mmCIF file of C-alpha atoms in Angstrom:
data_model
loop_
_atom_site.group_PDB
_atom_site.id
_atom_site.type_symbol
_atom_site.label_atom_id
_atom_site.label_comp_id
_atom_site.label_asym_id
_atom_site.label_seq_id
_atom_site.Cartn_x
_atom_site.Cartn_y
_atom_site.Cartn_z
ATOM 1 C CA MET A 772 0.663 -4.512 -68.196
ATOM 2 C CA GLU A 773 -0.825 -2.953 -64.845
ATOM 3 C CA VAL A 774 1.765 -0.527 -63.244
ATOM 4 C CA ASN A 775 0.862 0.525 -59.756
ATOM 5 C CA PRO A 776 1.743 4.269 -58.649
ATOM 6 C CA PRO A 777 4.650 5.413 -56.929
ATOM 7 C CA LYS A 778 3.856 5.293 -53.267
ATOM 8 C CA GLN A 779 3.289 9.166 -52.219
ATOM 9 C CA GLU A 780 6.426 10.098 -49.875
ATOM 10 C CA HIS A 781 4.704 12.180 -46.803
ATOM 11 C CA LEU A 782 5.592 16.030 -46.880
ATOM 12 C CA LEU A 783 5.955 15.405 -42.412
ATOM 13 C CA ALA A 784 7.696 13.606 -40.365
ATOM 14 C CA LEU A 785 6.748 12.163 -36.900
ATOM 15 C CA LYS A 786 9.851 12.297 -33.910
ATOM 16 C CA VAL A 787 8.594 10.404 -30.449
ATOM 17 C CA MET A 788 10.816 10.657 -27.952
ATOM 18 C CA ARG A 789 10.547 9.125 -23.890
ATOM 19 C CA LEU A 790 10.825 11.559 -21.086
ATOM 20 C CA THR A 791 13.369 11.037 -18.232
ATOM 21 C CA LYS A 792 15.415 12.083 -15.779
ATOM 22 C CA PRO A 793 19.300 11.663 -16.891
ATOM 23 C CA THR A 794 21.624 9.696 -14.757
ATOM 24 C CA LEU A 795 25.017 10.557 -13.442
ATOM 25 C CA PHE A 796 27.846 9.485 -15.389
ATOM 26 C CA THR A 797 29.986 6.652 -14.286
ATOM 27 C CA ASN A 798 33.054 5.802 -15.208
ATOM 28 C CA ILE A 799 35.582 2.726 -14.454
ATOM 29 C CA PRO A 800 39.000 3.871 -12.917
ATOM 30 C CA VAL A 801 42.059 2.911 -13.704
ATOM 31 C CA THR A 802 44.964 3.545 -11.458
ATOM 32 C CA CYS A 803 47.863 1.548 -10.546
ATOM 33 C CA GLU A 804 50.596 2.078 -7.541
ATOM 34 C CA GLU A 805 53.314 4.468 -7.831
ATOM 35 C CA LYS A 806 56.045 1.902 -8.074
ATOM 36 C CA ASP A 807 54.376 0.248 -11.148
ATOM 37 C CA LEU A 808 55.818 0.878 -14.854
ATOM 38 C CA PRO A 809 53.047 3.823 -15.612
ATOM 39 C CA GLY A 810 53.735 5.105 -12.485
ATOM 40 C CA ASP A 811 51.263 8.283 -12.064
ATOM 41 C CA LEU A 812 50.278 8.229 -15.689
ATOM 42 C CA PHE A 813 46.991 6.874 -15.014
ATOM 43 C CA ASN A 814 46.383 8.767 -12.063
ATOM 44 C CA GLN A 815 47.025 11.935 -14.009
ATOM 45 C CA LEU A 816 44.358 10.576 -17.013
ATOM 46 C CA MET A 817 41.898 10.771 -14.236
ATOM 47 C CA ARG A 818 42.789 13.747 -12.800
ATOM 48 C CA ASP A 819 42.375 15.231 -15.801
ATOM 49 C CA ASP A 820 39.205 13.469 -16.543
ATOM 50 C CA PRO A 821 36.418 16.403 -16.711
ATOM 51 C CA SER A 822 33.963 13.471 -15.715
ATOM 52 C CA THR A 823 34.908 12.579 -11.987
ATOM 53 C CA VAL A 824 35.355 14.187 -9.086
ATOM 54 C CA ARG A 825 37.869 16.355 -8.209
ATOM 55 C CA GLY A 826 39.962 15.055 -5.026
ATOM 56 C CA ALA A 827 37.733 11.565 -5.079
ATOM 57 C CA GLU A 828 38.894 10.791 -8.889
ATOM 58 C CA ILE A 829 38.859 6.761 -7.697
ATOM 59 C CA LEU A 830 34.921 6.661 -7.434
ATOM 60 C CA MET A 831 33.173 5.445 -10.263
ATOM 61 C CA LEU A 832 30.655 7.676 -9.625
ATOM 62 C CA GLY A 833 31.064 11.272 -11.624
ATOM 63 C CA GLU A 834 29.769 14.613 -11.535
ATOM 64 C CA MET A 835 27.873 15.004 -14.993
ATOM 65 C CA LEU A 836 24.643 13.798 -16.016
ATOM 66 C CA THR A 837 24.347 10.980 -19.257
ATOM 67 C CA LEU A 838 20.771 11.496 -21.173
ATOM 68 C CA PRO A 839 18.860 7.871 -21.776
ATOM 69 C CA GLN A 840 20.693 6.153 -24.135
ATOM 70 C CA ASN A 841 17.481 3.456 -24.651
ATOM 71 C CA PHE A 842 13.534 3.611 -23.533
ATOM 72 C CA GLY A 843 14.389 2.396 -20.396
ATOM 73 C CA ASN A 844 11.843 0.534 -17.951
ATOM 74 C CA ILE A 845 8.524 2.166 -17.495
ATOM 75 C CA PHE A 846 6.788 0.784 -13.593
ATOM 76 C CA LEU A 847 3.348 0.661 -12.633
ATOM 77 C CA GLY A 848 2.265 3.901 -10.440
ATOM 78 C CA GLU A 849 5.257 6.009 -12.236
ATOM 79 C CA THR A 850 4.559 8.572 -14.841
ATOM 80 C CA PHE A 851 4.911 8.183 -18.308
ATOM 81 C CA SER A 852 6.095 11.362 -20.652
ATOM 82 C CA SER A 853 7.118 11.971 -23.806
ATOM 83 C CA TYR A 854 7.811 14.385 -26.493
ATOM 84 C CA ILE A 855 6.067 14.200 -29.724
ATOM 85 C CA SER A 856 7.026 16.631 -32.586
ATOM 86 C CA VAL A 857 5.630 17.253 -36.266
ATOM 87 C CA HIS A 858 8.283 18.327 -38.456
ATOM 88 C CA ASN A 859 7.619 19.983 -42.318
ATOM 89 C CA ASP A 860 10.207 18.419 -44.240
ATOM 90 C CA SER A 861 9.252 19.911 -47.221
ATOM 91 C CA ASN A 862 9.458 22.988 -48.896
ATOM 92 C CA GLN A 863 5.603 23.214 -48.963
ATOM 93 C CA ILE A 864 3.412 25.358 -47.064
ATOM 94 C CA VAL A 865 1.093 22.155 -44.897
ATOM 95 C CA LYS A 866 -2.626 23.118 -43.746
ATOM 96 C CA ASP A 867 -4.984 21.918 -41.011
ATOM 97 C CA ILE A 868 -2.099 19.869 -39.534
ATOM 98 C CA LEU A 869 -4.060 17.775 -36.262
ATOM 99 C CA VAL A 870 -2.230 15.143 -34.259
ATOM 100 C CA LYS A 871 -3.217 12.810 -32.468
ATOM 101 C CA ALA A 872 -1.827 10.696 -28.932
ATOM 102 C CA ASP A 873 -3.870 7.876 -27.931
ATOM 103 C CA LEU A 874 -2.463 5.036 -25.484
ATOM 104 C CA GLN A 875 -3.708 1.637 -25.688
ATOM 105 C CA THR A 876 -3.557 -0.587 -22.812
ATOM 106 C CA SER A 877 -4.946 -3.943 -22.482
ATOM 107 C CA SER A 878 -8.176 -3.217 -20.978
ATOM 108 C CA GLN A 879 -8.828 1.077 -22.363
ATOM 109 C CA ARG A 880 -7.922 3.548 -25.052
ATOM 110 C CA LEU A 881 -6.871 7.096 -23.448
ATOM 111 C CA ASN A 882 -6.558 10.041 -25.646
ATOM 112 C CA LEU A 883 -3.791 11.981 -24.588
ATOM 113 C CA SER A 884 -3.317 14.376 -26.693
ATOM 114 C CA ALA A 885 -3.853 18.426 -25.090
ATOM 115 C CA SER A 886 -5.565 19.493 -27.570
ATOM 116 C CA ASN A 887 -8.101 17.988 -30.602
ATOM 117 C CA ALA A 888 -7.876 21.427 -31.901
ATOM 118 C CA ALA A 889 -6.141 21.477 -35.712
ATOM 119 C CA VAL A 890 -3.618 23.801 -36.610
ATOM 120 C CA ALA A 891 -3.675 26.023 -39.775
ATOM 121 C CA GLU A 892 -0.767 26.103 -41.638
ATOM 122 C CA LEU A 893 2.770 24.659 -40.463
ATOM 123 C CA LYS A 894 5.466 26.442 -43.018
ATOM 124 C CA PRO A 895 8.885 24.461 -44.095
ATOM 125 C CA ASP A 896 11.446 23.857 -41.614
ATOM 126 C CA CYS A 897 8.960 24.421 -38.281
ATOM 127 C CA CYS A 898 7.291 22.319 -36.585
ATOM 128 C CA ILE A 899 4.634 21.676 -33.618
ATOM 129 C CA ASP A 900 5.580 20.171 -29.908
ATOM 130 C CA ASP A 901 2.961 18.563 -27.559
ATOM 131 C CA VAL A 902 4.525 17.003 -24.307
ATOM 132 C CA ILE A 903 2.428 14.040 -23.126
ATOM 133 C CA HIS A 904 1.819 12.697 -19.908
ATOM 134 C CA HIS A 905 -0.086 9.751 -18.228
ATOM 135 C CA GLU A 906 0.103 7.697 -14.544
ATOM 136 C CA VAL A 907 0.136 4.627 -15.686
ATOM 137 C CA LYS A 908 -2.485 2.580 -13.852
ATOM 138 C CA GLU A 909 -2.044 -0.908 -15.126
ATOM 139 C CA ILE A 910 0.504 -3.123 -16.010
ATOM 140 C CA GLY A 911 1.538 -5.837 -19.376
ATOM 141 C CA THR A 912 1.798 -4.134 -22.624
ATOM 142 C CA HIS A 913 0.564 -0.290 -24.282
ATOM 143 C CA ILE A 914 0.980 0.962 -27.242
ATOM 144 C CA LEU A 915 1.233 4.656 -28.079
ATOM 145 C CA VAL A 916 -0.852 5.421 -31.443
ATOM 146 C CA CYS A 917 0.481 9.030 -32.725
ATOM 147 C CA ALA A 918 -1.467 9.909 -35.935
ATOM 148 C CA VAL A 919 -0.724 12.898 -37.851
ATOM 149 C CA SER A 920 -4.016 13.702 -40.789
ATOM 150 C CA TYR A 921 -3.124 17.602 -42.910
ATOM 151 C CA THR A 922 -3.649 18.860 -46.257
ATOM 152 C CA THR A 923 -0.892 19.157 -49.016
ATOM 153 C CA GLN A 924 -1.212 22.470 -51.002
ATOM 154 C CA GLY A 925 -2.583 20.865 -53.690
ATOM 155 C CA GLY A 926 -6.203 19.619 -51.916
ATOM 156 C CA GLU A 927 -4.771 16.358 -50.828
ATOM 157 C CA LYS A 928 -5.808 15.172 -47.410
ATOM 158 C CA MET A 929 -3.222 12.819 -45.941
ATOM 159 C CA TYR A 930 -3.346 11.113 -43.427
ATOM 160 C CA PHE A 931 -0.075 8.426 -41.419
ATOM 161 C CA ARG A 932 0.454 6.854 -37.898
ATOM 162 C CA LYS A 933 3.238 4.942 -35.847
ATOM 163 C CA PHE A 934 2.645 2.483 -32.751
ATOM 164 C CA PHE A 935 5.518 3.010 -30.066
ATOM 165 C CA LYS A 936 5.229 -0.619 -28.048
ATOM 166 C CA PHE A 937 6.455 -0.777 -24.917
ATOM 167 C CA GLN A 938 5.801 -2.866 -21.510
ATOM 168 C CA VAL A 939 4.501 -1.704 -17.667
ATOM 169 C CA LEU A 940 6.645 -3.747 -15.203
ATOM 170 C CA LYS A 941 5.762 -4.630 -11.858
ATOM 171 C CA PRO A 942 8.032 -2.159 -9.119
ATOM 172 C CA LEU A 943 6.835 -3.548 -5.501
ATOM 173 C CA ASP A 944 5.100 -6.963 -4.102
ATOM 174 C CA VAL A 945 3.005 -6.422 -1.405
ATOM 175 C CA LYS A 946 2.118 -9.115 1.160
ATOM 176 C CA THR A 947 -0.466 -8.461 3.433
ATOM 177 C CA LYS A 948 -1.264 -10.823 6.881
ATOM 178 C CA PHE A 949 -4.362 -10.205 9.598
ATOM 179 C CA TYR A 950 -3.731 -11.297 13.159
ATOM 180 C CA ASN A 951 -6.728 -10.825 15.637
ATOM 181 C CA ALA A 952 -5.338 -9.774 18.417
ATOM 182 C CA GLU A 953 -4.949 -12.034 21.997
ATOM 183 C CA VAL A 954 -7.384 -13.111 23.433
ATOM 184 C CA ILE A 955 -7.908 -11.254 26.718
ATOM 185 C CA ILE A 956 -7.218 -7.868 24.217
ATOM 186 C CA ALA A 957 -9.804 -9.004 21.295
ATOM 187 C CA PHE A 958 -12.556 -9.537 24.311
ATOM 188 C CA LEU A 959 -11.863 -5.806 25.303
ATOM 189 C CA THR A 960 -11.138 -3.562 22.461
ATOM 190 C CA ASP A 961 -11.831 -6.019 18.986
ATOM 191 C CA GLU A 962 -8.299 -4.917 18.040
ATOM 192 C CA VAL A 963 -6.347 -6.462 14.686
ATOM 193 C CA PHE A 964 -3.310 -6.099 13.091
ATOM 194 C CA LEU A 965 -1.999 -5.886 9.416
ATOM 195 C CA GLU A 966 1.159 -6.924 8.550
ATOM 196 C CA ALA A 967 2.167 -5.102 5.410
ATOM 197 C CA GLN A 968 5.038 -6.982 2.867
ATOM 198 C CA ILE A 969 6.629 -4.617 0.706
ATOM 199 C CA GLN A 970 9.219 -5.894 -1.785
ATOM 200 C CA ASN A 971 11.380 -3.911 -4.062
ATOM 201 C CA ILE A 972 11.321 -5.983 -7.482
ATOM 202 C CA THR A 973 13.126 -3.581 -9.574
ATOM 203 C CA THR A 974 16.944 -3.095 -9.848
ATOM 204 C CA SER A 975 17.593 0.162 -8.605
ATOM 205 C CA PRO A 976 16.970 1.374 -4.993
ATOM 206 C CA MET A 977 14.064 3.385 -3.985
ATOM 207 C CA PHE A 978 13.247 6.102 -1.270
ATOM 208 C CA MET A 979 10.220 5.152 0.475
ATOM 209 C CA GLU A 980 8.274 8.642 0.902
ATOM 210 C CA LYS A 981 5.302 7.649 2.642
ATOM 211 C CA VAL A 982 3.641 4.240 3.489
ATOM 212 C CA SER A 983 0.354 4.322 4.797
ATOM 213 C CA LEU A 984 -2.837 2.780 5.332
ATOM 214 C CA GLU A 985 -6.307 4.193 4.389
ATOM 215 C CA PRO A 986 -9.059 2.506 6.897
ATOM 216 C CA SER A 987 -12.151 1.891 6.141
ATOM 217 C CA ILE A 988 -14.908 3.624 7.658
ATOM 218 C CA MET A 989 -15.675 1.424 10.432
ATOM 219 C CA TYR A 990 -11.792 1.786 11.748
ATOM 220 C CA ASN A 991 -9.704 3.792 13.091
ATOM 221 C CA VAL A 992 -5.760 2.832 12.908
ATOM 222 C CA THR A 993 -2.852 3.104 14.449
ATOM 223 C CA GLU A 994 0.537 3.214 12.474
ATOM 224 C CA LEU A 995 3.388 0.757 14.750
ATOM 225 C CA ASN A 996 6.251 1.668 12.446
ATOM 226 C CA SER A 997 8.211 4.168 15.117
ATOM 227 C CA VAL A 998 9.534 4.543 18.459
ATOM 228 C CA ASN A 999 8.980 7.398 20.390
ATOM 229 C CA GLN A 1000 13.415 8.499 21.753
ATOM 230 C CA ALA A 1001 13.864 11.211 24.177
ATOM 231 C CA GLY A 1002 10.383 12.929 23.603
ATOM 232 C CA GLU A 1003 11.044 12.791 19.519
ATOM 233 C CA CYS A 1004 8.741 10.584 17.235
ATOM 234 C CA VAL A 1005 11.884 7.216 15.318
ATOM 235 C CA SER A 1006 11.030 5.424 12.227
ATOM 236 C CA THR A 1007 11.813 1.655 13.367
ATOM 237 C CA PHE A 1008 14.089 1.585 9.961
ATOM 238 C CA GLY A 1009 16.200 4.304 10.541
ATOM 239 C CA SER A 1010 17.053 7.943 9.208
ATOM 240 C CA ARG A 1011 17.493 6.684 5.557
ATOM 241 C CA ALA A 1012 13.964 5.083 4.536
ATOM 242 C CA TYR A 1013 15.862 3.340 0.923
ATOM 243 C CA LEU A 1014 14.649 -0.568 0.106
ATOM 244 C CA GLN A 1015 17.189 -1.660 -1.952
ATOM 245 C CA PRO A 1016 16.383 -4.250 -5.182
ATOM 246 C CA MET A 1017 14.852 -7.485 -3.860
ATOM 247 C CA ASP A 1018 15.122 -6.511 -0.556
ATOM 248 C CA THR A 1019 11.940 -6.908 1.842
ATOM 249 C CA ARG A 1020 10.036 -4.575 4.854
ATOM 250 C CA GLN A 1021 7.309 -5.058 6.667
ATOM 251 C CA TYR A 1022 4.713 -1.940 7.986
ATOM 252 C CA LEU A 1023 2.374 -2.973 10.962
ATOM 253 C CA TYR A 1024 -0.506 -0.789 11.617
ATOM 254 C CA CYS A 1025 -3.282 -1.547 14.557
ATOM 255 C CA LEU A 1026 -7.025 -0.966 13.500
ATOM 256 C CA LYS A 1027 -10.003 -0.756 15.874
ATOM 257 C CA PRO A 1028 -13.536 -0.444 14.868
ATOM 258 C CA LYS A 1029 -15.124 3.232 15.476
ATOM 259 C CA LYS A 1030 -17.107 3.279 18.657
ATOM 260 C CA GLU A 1031 -20.744 3.519 16.570
ATOM 261 C CA PHE A 1032 -19.587 0.421 14.524
ATOM 262 C CA ALA A 1033 -18.400 -1.289 17.666
ATOM 263 C CA GLU A 1034 -21.763 -0.822 20.009
ATOM 264 C CA LYS A 1035 -23.562 -2.428 16.511
ATOM 265 C CA VAL A 1036 -22.677 -6.141 16.653
ATOM 266 C CA GLY A 1037 -24.544 -7.357 13.368
ATOM 267 C CA ILE A 1038 -21.875 -5.476 11.197
ATOM 268 C CA ILE A 1039 -19.053 -6.233 11.805
ATOM 269 C CA LYS A 1040 -19.376 -10.311 10.762
ATOM 270 C CA GLY A 1041 -17.851 -12.076 8.238
ATOM 271 C CA VAL A 1042 -15.884 -9.965 5.671
ATOM 272 C CA THR A 1043 -15.326 -6.511 6.322
ATOM 273 C CA VAL A 1044 -13.443 -4.170 4.476
ATOM 274 C CA ILE A 1045 -10.341 -3.268 6.075
ATOM 275 C CA GLY A 1046 -8.788 -0.028 4.018
ATOM 276 C CA LYS A 1047 -6.448 0.015 1.396
ATOM 277 C CA LEU A 1048 -2.466 0.850 1.452
ATOM 278 C CA ASP A 1049 -1.376 3.812 -0.308
ATOM 279 C CA ILE A 1050 2.702 3.546 -0.926
ATOM 280 C CA VAL A 1051 4.827 6.614 -2.475
ATOM 281 C CA TRP A 1052 8.376 5.841 -3.344
ATOM 282 C CA LYS A 1053 10.866 8.107 -5.488
ATOM 283 C CA THR A 1054 13.493 5.958 -7.408
ATOM 284 C CA ASN A 1055 16.755 8.028 -9.373
ATOM 285 C CA LEU A 1056 16.949 11.675 -8.934
ATOM 286 C CA GLY A 1057 13.340 11.755 -7.497
ATOM 287 C CA GLU A 1058 11.593 10.308 -10.009
ATOM 288 C CA ARG A 1059 8.433 9.557 -8.390
ATOM 289 C CA GLY A 1060 5.461 6.821 -8.689
ATOM 290 C CA ARG A 1061 2.741 6.243 -6.068
ATOM 291 C CA LEU A 1062 0.490 2.727 -5.532
ATOM 292 C CA GLN A 1063 -2.238 1.961 -3.939
ATOM 293 C CA THR A 1064 -3.751 -1.327 -3.318
ATOM 294 C CA SER A 1065 -7.205 -2.997 -3.739
ATOM 295 C CA GLN A 1066 -9.599 -2.785 -0.600
ATOM 296 C CA LEU A 1067 -7.958 -5.505 1.709
ATOM 297 C CA GLN A 1068 -10.580 -7.404 3.328
ATOM 298 C CA ARG A 1069 -11.184 -9.727 6.594
ATOM 299 C CA MET A 1070 -12.595 -12.361 7.840
ATOM 300 C CA ALA A 1071 -13.901 -11.364 10.934
ATOM 301 C CA PRO A 1072 -14.156 -14.113 13.759
ATOM 302 C CA GLY A 1073 -17.426 -15.285 14.518
ATOM 303 C CA TYR A 1074 -18.521 -15.214 17.756
ATOM 304 C CA GLY A 1075 -22.258 -17.362 17.158
ATOM 305 C CA ASP A 1076 -25.372 -15.892 18.816
ATOM 306 C CA VAL A 1077 -23.913 -14.917 22.445
ATOM 307 C CA ARG A 1078 -21.086 -12.641 22.548
ATOM 308 C CA LEU A 1079 -19.718 -12.216 26.228
ATOM 309 C CA SER A 1080 -16.435 -9.820 26.916
ATOM 310 C CA LEU A 1081 -14.875 -8.348 29.398
ATOM 311 C CA GLU A 1082 -15.211 -4.912 29.621
ATOM 312 C CA ALA A 1083 -12.809 -4.337 33.183
ATOM 313 C CA ILE A 1084 -10.440 -6.812 35.240
ATOM 314 C CA PRO A 1085 -7.648 -6.509 37.719
ATOM 315 C CA ASP A 1086 -4.239 -7.460 36.837
ATOM 316 C CA THR A 1087 -3.036 -8.758 39.742
ATOM 317 C CA VAL A 1088 -4.981 -9.900 43.149
ATOM 318 C CA ASN A 1089 -4.599 -11.449 46.479
ATOM 319 C CA LEU A 1090 -5.054 -14.779 47.425
ATOM 320 C CA GLU A 1091 -8.452 -16.100 48.602
ATOM 321 C CA GLU A 1092 -9.575 -12.165 48.505
ATOM 322 C CA PRO A 1093 -12.433 -11.152 46.097
ATOM 323 C CA PHE A 1094 -12.520 -9.175 42.908
ATOM 324 C CA HIS A 1095 -14.436 -7.683 40.728
ATOM 325 C CA VAL A 1096 -14.888 -7.851 36.832
ATOM 326 C CA THR A 1097 -17.560 -6.863 34.386
ATOM 327 C CA CYS A 1098 -19.209 -8.686 31.455
ATOM 328 C CA LYS A 1099 -21.162 -7.438 28.821
ATOM 329 C CA ILE A 1100 -23.241 -9.658 27.270
ATOM 330 C CA THR A 1101 -24.374 -9.108 23.374
ATOM 331 C CA ASN A 1102 -27.072 -10.858 21.703
ATOM 332 C CA CYS A 1103 -25.007 -11.145 17.749
ATOM 333 C CA SER A 1104 -28.623 -12.279 16.611
ATOM 334 C CA SER A 1105 -30.248 -9.963 14.144
ATOM 335 C CA GLU A 1106 -33.487 -10.569 14.242
ATOM 336 C CA ARG A 1107 -34.870 -12.730 17.573
ATOM 337 C CA THR A 1108 -34.929 -11.860 21.268
ATOM 338 C CA MET A 1109 -33.032 -13.864 23.677
ATOM 339 C CA ASP A 1110 -34.395 -14.661 27.591
ATOM 340 C CA LEU A 1111 -31.417 -15.602 29.214
ATOM 341 C CA VAL A 1112 -30.004 -17.432 32.740
ATOM 342 C CA LEU A 1113 -26.351 -16.750 33.567
ATOM 343 C CA GLU A 1114 -24.811 -20.087 35.652
ATOM 344 C CA MET A 1115 -21.471 -19.406 36.878
ATOM 345 C CA CYS A 1116 -19.339 -22.957 37.495
ATOM 346 C CA ASN A 1117 -16.191 -22.577 39.881
ATOM 347 C CA THR A 1118 -13.173 -24.728 38.936
ATOM 348 C CA SER A 1119 -10.062 -26.239 41.068
ATOM 349 C CA SER A 1120 -8.599 -22.645 41.516
ATOM 350 C CA ILE A 1121 -11.652 -19.782 40.508
ATOM 351 C CA HIS A 1122 -14.377 -19.736 42.862
ATOM 352 C CA TRP A 1123 -17.668 -17.257 41.783
ATOM 353 C CA CYS A 1124 -19.213 -15.510 44.274
ATOM 354 C CA GLY A 1125 -23.062 -15.372 44.359
ATOM 355 C CA ILE A 1126 -26.158 -16.688 42.781
ATOM 356 C CA SER A 1127 -26.358 -18.661 40.419
ATOM 357 C CA GLY A 1128 -28.885 -19.803 38.037
ATOM 358 C CA ARG A 1129 -30.296 -16.060 38.240
ATOM 359 C CA GLN A 1130 -32.605 -14.386 35.748
ATOM 360 C CA LEU A 1131 -31.057 -11.708 33.432
ATOM 361 C CA GLY A 1132 -34.274 -11.143 31.670
ATOM 362 C CA LYS A 1133 -34.584 -10.617 27.907
ATOM 363 C CA LEU A 1134 -32.223 -9.059 25.388
ATOM 364 C CA HIS A 1135 -33.326 -8.052 22.530
ATOM 365 C CA PRO A 1136 -31.133 -7.916 18.742
ATOM 366 C CA SER A 1137 -28.017 -6.637 18.898
ATOM 367 C CA SER A 1138 -28.409 -5.330 22.815
ATOM 368 C CA SER A 1139 -26.321 -5.441 24.583
ATOM 369 C CA LEU A 1140 -25.998 -5.650 28.928
ATOM 370 C CA CYS A 1141 -23.673 -5.349 31.569
ATOM 371 C CA LEU A 1142 -22.731 -7.271 34.238
ATOM 372 C CA ALA A 1143 -20.451 -7.213 37.494
ATOM 373 C CA LEU A 1144 -19.165 -10.003 39.175
ATOM 374 C CA THR A 1145 -17.409 -10.919 41.806
ATOM 375 C CA LEU A 1146 -15.132 -13.983 42.265
ATOM 376 C CA LEU A 1147 -11.794 -15.115 44.304
ATOM 377 C CA SER A 1148 -8.662 -17.681 43.605
ATOM 378 C CA SER A 1149 -7.817 -20.287 46.027
ATOM 379 C CA VAL A 1150 -4.875 -20.914 44.014
ATOM 380 C CA GLN A 1151 -1.873 -19.003 43.391
ATOM 381 C CA GLY A 1152 -0.230 -17.943 40.086
ATOM 382 C CA LEU A 1153 -1.108 -16.848 36.781
ATOM 383 C CA GLN A 1154 -4.959 -18.436 36.874
ATOM 384 C CA SER A 1155 -7.691 -18.275 33.963
ATOM 385 C CA VAL A 1156 -10.932 -17.221 34.366
ATOM 386 C CA SER A 1157 -13.455 -19.906 33.672
ATOM 387 C CA GLY A 1158 -17.094 -21.307 33.813
ATOM 388 C CA LEU A 1159 -19.626 -19.075 33.353
ATOM 389 C CA ARG A 1160 -22.926 -20.583 31.460
ATOM 390 C CA ILE A 1161 -25.568 -19.007 29.281
ATOM 391 C CA THR A 1162 -28.344 -20.418 28.437
ATOM 392 C CA ASP A 1163 -31.366 -18.726 26.316
ATOM 393 C CA THR A 1164 -34.927 -20.600 27.927
ATOM 394 C CA PHE A 1165 -36.051 -19.829 24.452
ATOM 395 C CA LEU A 1166 -34.370 -22.143 22.471
ATOM 396 C CA LYS A 1167 -32.982 -24.563 25.063
ATOM 397 C CA ARG A 1168 -29.589 -23.526 24.042
ATOM 398 C CA THR A 1169 -26.660 -22.919 26.371
ATOM 399 C CA TYR A 1170 -23.479 -21.599 25.633
ATOM 400 C CA GLU A 1171 -20.267 -22.306 27.433
ATOM 401 C CA TYR A 1172 -17.495 -19.507 28.250
ATOM 402 C CA ASP A 1173 -13.715 -20.893 29.295
ATOM 403 C CA ASP A 1174 -10.253 -19.231 29.440
ATOM 404 C CA ILE A 1175 -12.200 -15.715 29.123
ATOM 405 C CA ALA A 1176 -9.025 -13.977 30.973
ATOM 406 C CA GLN A 1177 -6.296 -14.393 32.601
ATOM 407 C CA VAL A 1178 -4.960 -12.704 36.222
ATOM 408 C CA CYS A 1179 -1.933 -13.072 38.597
ATOM 409 C CA VAL A 1180 -3.410 -14.707 42.185
ATOM 410 C CA VAL A 1181 -0.148 -13.198 44.320
ATOM 411 C CA SER A 1182 -0.076 -14.067 48.283
ATOM 412 C CA SER A 1183 -2.059 -11.171 50.193
ATOM 413 C CA ALA A 1184 1.411 -10.613 51.917
ATOM 414 C CA VAL A 1185 2.558 -9.105 48.842
ATOM 415 C CA LYS A 1186 0.838 -5.469 47.950
ATOM 416 C CA VAL A 1187 -0.780 -5.095 45.168
ATOM 417 C CA GLU A 1188 -0.616 -1.659 43.364
ATOM 418 C CA SER A 1189 -3.945 -0.844 41.217
#
């Protein structure tokens, strides 16, 4: 009959504890009116309770701190900290102790040990302590693998390991929307607006320390989340930037192409990289978290082969009096030179002044030319500037431009302020 040898017990003990901030102690106040049967008994008990706040005993929130009673939740962007202790429970001196801590995620395995050097010896009732930190960058299942190897007094090499499994949850739900500027503004500046909707999907409030947009090299960004009051910049969300559980907040940003990129027509076409959001928050007792989104992309509007934009136009003009606009014509093609002809077609309210059908000459790829045009309006009110036609004589192709801009036409008796 075969007898299996008894399993040898290890001389060392491994303990792992997650390090988190404590929480404020809460109690359930029990009180009554003085005319009730207990009288002042309940109130006196609350006054004698060391965990209550003096003068505000009926508040649930106390003055004492409570150590974590369980592992708790870990959210993406937070820092996972853990205390690892290896204790010699035997009466022998153990040699060549090596403690290794790895974190296994769905995509990689990370070494979190501060040192990979072995400890020469560990006497009885002594311990080896280590604290590990890791900024969590993936959601899903994580496994902390702690391995211990050592040599006994008899020269036998021993090895064991333990696994600690935990889930990393998503703290925020981030949605983005892009808006092109209104037509007349877009012709002038190529501005695009980004709306970021951020929702707190945890069970506790968050203090939003920072929500900023880091633009790509092609854009400059302006935050539109504050207003100027009495010379001071005040947040539109108020002085307390708290985000309650399941609450959503909208942040708005305006992006404008840098001059060197706006002049190169072929660059800002198709899918363009806008930048990424950088979000920093704090939770209970100042625990900090940070998230950065991936690069946000936007489909730039198409302008065809020839783009017409307005560089200058007055807001208000007098009825039946000429006014001037400055147009910019750009060859959006990256390969083909164009030979352009400009035609000006009158509408029921807008009348162009000048020669229609004039030659603009050759326009090389990705280059532009500016034109000063004169027109007048025969009808009062808000009038749409339309009627420009540009023909490429090489391809016999005509590009029509209507509703280019709007101008307010007033009676000549009304004084127009420049």
